[in-house]
Protein backbone atom coordinates (compact mmCIF):
# COMPACT_ATOMS: atom_id res chain seq x y z
CA MET A 1 -59.95 -65.84 -37.38
CA THR A 2 -62.97 -68.33 -37.60
CA ALA A 3 -62.59 -71.76 -36.19
CA THR A 4 -65.02 -74.37 -37.60
CA PHE A 5 -65.66 -77.52 -36.04
CA GLY A 6 -65.79 -80.64 -38.62
CA PRO A 7 -66.69 -82.48 -40.84
CA GLY A 8 -65.80 -85.53 -39.08
CA PRO A 9 -64.70 -88.81 -40.89
CA HIS A 10 -68.02 -90.63 -40.07
CA THR A 11 -71.51 -90.74 -40.99
CA LEU A 12 -74.79 -89.51 -38.87
CA LEU A 13 -77.45 -91.86 -39.50
CA LEU A 14 -81.04 -91.15 -38.76
CA ASP A 15 -83.34 -94.31 -38.75
CA GLY A 16 -80.79 -95.81 -40.83
CA GLU A 17 -80.40 -92.94 -43.54
CA PRO A 18 -77.09 -90.50 -43.77
CA ILE A 19 -77.84 -87.32 -43.02
CA ALA A 20 -74.57 -85.68 -41.94
CA PRO A 21 -70.95 -85.69 -41.59
CA LEU A 22 -70.04 -86.83 -37.82
CA ALA A 23 -67.21 -86.76 -35.37
CA VAL A 24 -67.24 -88.83 -32.36
CA ALA A 25 -65.88 -87.73 -29.02
CA GLU A 26 -64.87 -90.94 -27.25
CA ASN A 27 -62.17 -90.05 -24.75
CA TYR A 28 -61.97 -87.97 -21.92
CA ARG A 29 -60.38 -84.99 -23.29
CA ASP A 30 -62.43 -84.72 -26.45
CA ARG A 31 -65.68 -85.18 -24.59
CA ARG A 32 -64.59 -82.34 -22.08
CA ARG A 33 -63.48 -80.13 -24.93
CA GLY A 34 -66.53 -80.64 -27.14
CA LEU A 35 -67.13 -77.53 -29.48
CA LEU A 36 -65.47 -75.07 -27.13
CA GLY A 37 -63.01 -72.87 -28.90
CA THR A 38 -64.99 -73.13 -31.83
CA ASP A 39 -67.33 -70.43 -33.92
CA ALA A 40 -69.33 -72.88 -36.13
CA VAL A 41 -70.05 -76.51 -36.52
CA ASP A 42 -70.14 -78.29 -40.12
CA GLY A 43 -72.03 -81.71 -39.38
CA ALA A 44 -72.50 -82.96 -35.92
CA LEU A 45 -70.79 -84.04 -32.77
CA TRP A 46 -71.55 -87.22 -31.07
CA ILE A 47 -70.37 -86.92 -27.41
CA THR A 48 -70.34 -90.57 -25.74
CA ARG A 49 -70.77 -91.10 -21.98
CA CYS A 50 -72.33 -87.75 -21.87
CA PRO A 51 -75.79 -87.34 -20.53
CA SER A 52 -75.76 -83.56 -20.48
CA VAL A 53 -74.07 -80.35 -21.74
CA HIS A 54 -73.59 -76.90 -20.83
CA MET A 55 -72.94 -73.61 -22.56
CA ILE A 56 -70.28 -72.15 -20.67
CA GLY A 57 -67.62 -70.59 -22.70
CA MET A 58 -69.15 -71.28 -26.03
CA ARG A 59 -69.53 -68.49 -28.67
CA TYR A 60 -72.66 -69.38 -30.52
CA PRO A 61 -75.88 -71.37 -29.91
CA ILE A 62 -76.30 -75.05 -30.85
CA ASP A 63 -78.73 -77.72 -31.03
CA ALA A 64 -78.47 -80.68 -28.61
CA ALA A 65 -79.92 -84.13 -28.88
CA VAL A 66 -79.77 -86.28 -25.74
CA LEU A 67 -79.70 -90.04 -26.64
CA ASP A 68 -80.27 -93.20 -24.74
CA ARG A 69 -77.95 -96.24 -25.13
CA ASP A 70 -79.59 -97.37 -28.47
CA GLY A 71 -79.11 -93.88 -29.94
CA VAL A 72 -83.13 -93.07 -29.47
CA VAL A 73 -83.45 -89.32 -29.31
CA LEU A 74 -85.19 -88.74 -25.55
CA HIS A 75 -84.93 -84.64 -25.94
CA VAL A 76 -83.90 -82.11 -28.44
CA THR A 77 -83.43 -78.31 -27.40
CA THR A 78 -81.70 -75.63 -28.80
CA LEU A 79 -79.09 -74.00 -26.42
CA ARG A 80 -77.67 -70.18 -26.17
CA PRO A 81 -74.01 -69.44 -25.16
CA TRP A 82 -73.18 -69.10 -21.57
CA VAL A 83 -76.57 -69.89 -20.21
CA GLY A 84 -78.03 -72.96 -21.79
CA LEU A 85 -77.68 -76.57 -20.51
CA THR A 86 -79.25 -79.93 -21.00
CA ARG A 87 -80.83 -81.53 -17.64
CA PRO A 88 -79.70 -85.02 -16.99
CA ARG A 89 -82.06 -87.72 -17.96
CA LEU A 90 -82.24 -91.05 -16.42
CA ALA A 91 -81.87 -93.01 -19.52
CA ALA A 92 -79.21 -90.74 -21.33
CA SER A 93 -76.06 -92.06 -22.69
CA ALA A 94 -74.70 -89.59 -25.13
CA THR A 95 -75.27 -85.95 -26.43
CA LEU A 96 -75.24 -84.92 -30.14
CA GLU A 97 -74.38 -81.52 -31.20
CA ALA A 98 -75.09 -79.57 -34.20
CA ALA A 99 -75.45 -75.94 -35.40
CA ALA A 100 -78.77 -74.24 -34.17
CA GLY A 101 -81.49 -75.31 -36.25
CA GLN A 102 -79.88 -78.13 -37.74
CA LEU A 103 -81.41 -80.91 -35.99
CA ASP A 104 -84.99 -79.78 -37.07
CA ARG A 105 -84.08 -79.31 -40.55
CA TRP A 106 -82.75 -83.21 -40.35
CA GLY A 107 -86.15 -84.41 -38.71
CA VAL A 108 -84.32 -84.96 -35.36
CA ARG A 109 -86.96 -85.05 -32.81
CA PRO A 110 -87.80 -87.44 -29.66
CA GLY A 111 -88.30 -91.15 -30.55
CA ARG A 112 -86.25 -91.26 -33.90
CA ARG A 113 -82.96 -93.25 -33.62
CA LEU A 114 -79.51 -91.87 -34.54
CA ALA A 115 -76.54 -94.07 -35.20
CA ILE A 116 -73.00 -93.68 -36.35
CA ARG A 117 -71.71 -95.24 -39.47
CA ARG A 118 -67.95 -95.46 -38.92
CA ALA A 119 -65.45 -94.20 -41.78
CA ALA A 120 -64.09 -97.60 -41.66
CA ASP A 121 -67.50 -99.64 -42.10
CA ARG A 122 -68.00 -97.57 -45.46
């Protein structure tokens, strides 16, 4: 059985333009779980109050973007299951996770700004 995460109810914006469906992990339980227990991700997961992530227990590679409090991308990397992790960065406030290769396809790179369009704001 394949467990796919997403798509979330919100929309991920890159420099103000919509690029993907988005789920947001805002409470402790959702932040701690992240993408664990899934085999794929549809869209992206924005993890609030999360300056770094690890891949212990993950089944597949993912892309991760470390963001400051304004959503400016500080660092982008592809992480492998069980061994990958992002280093905490001084200004980091959140981490965005997506399928491996997806952030490059969307044009997410350091210096660009990501934002959340909440489903209620549409």
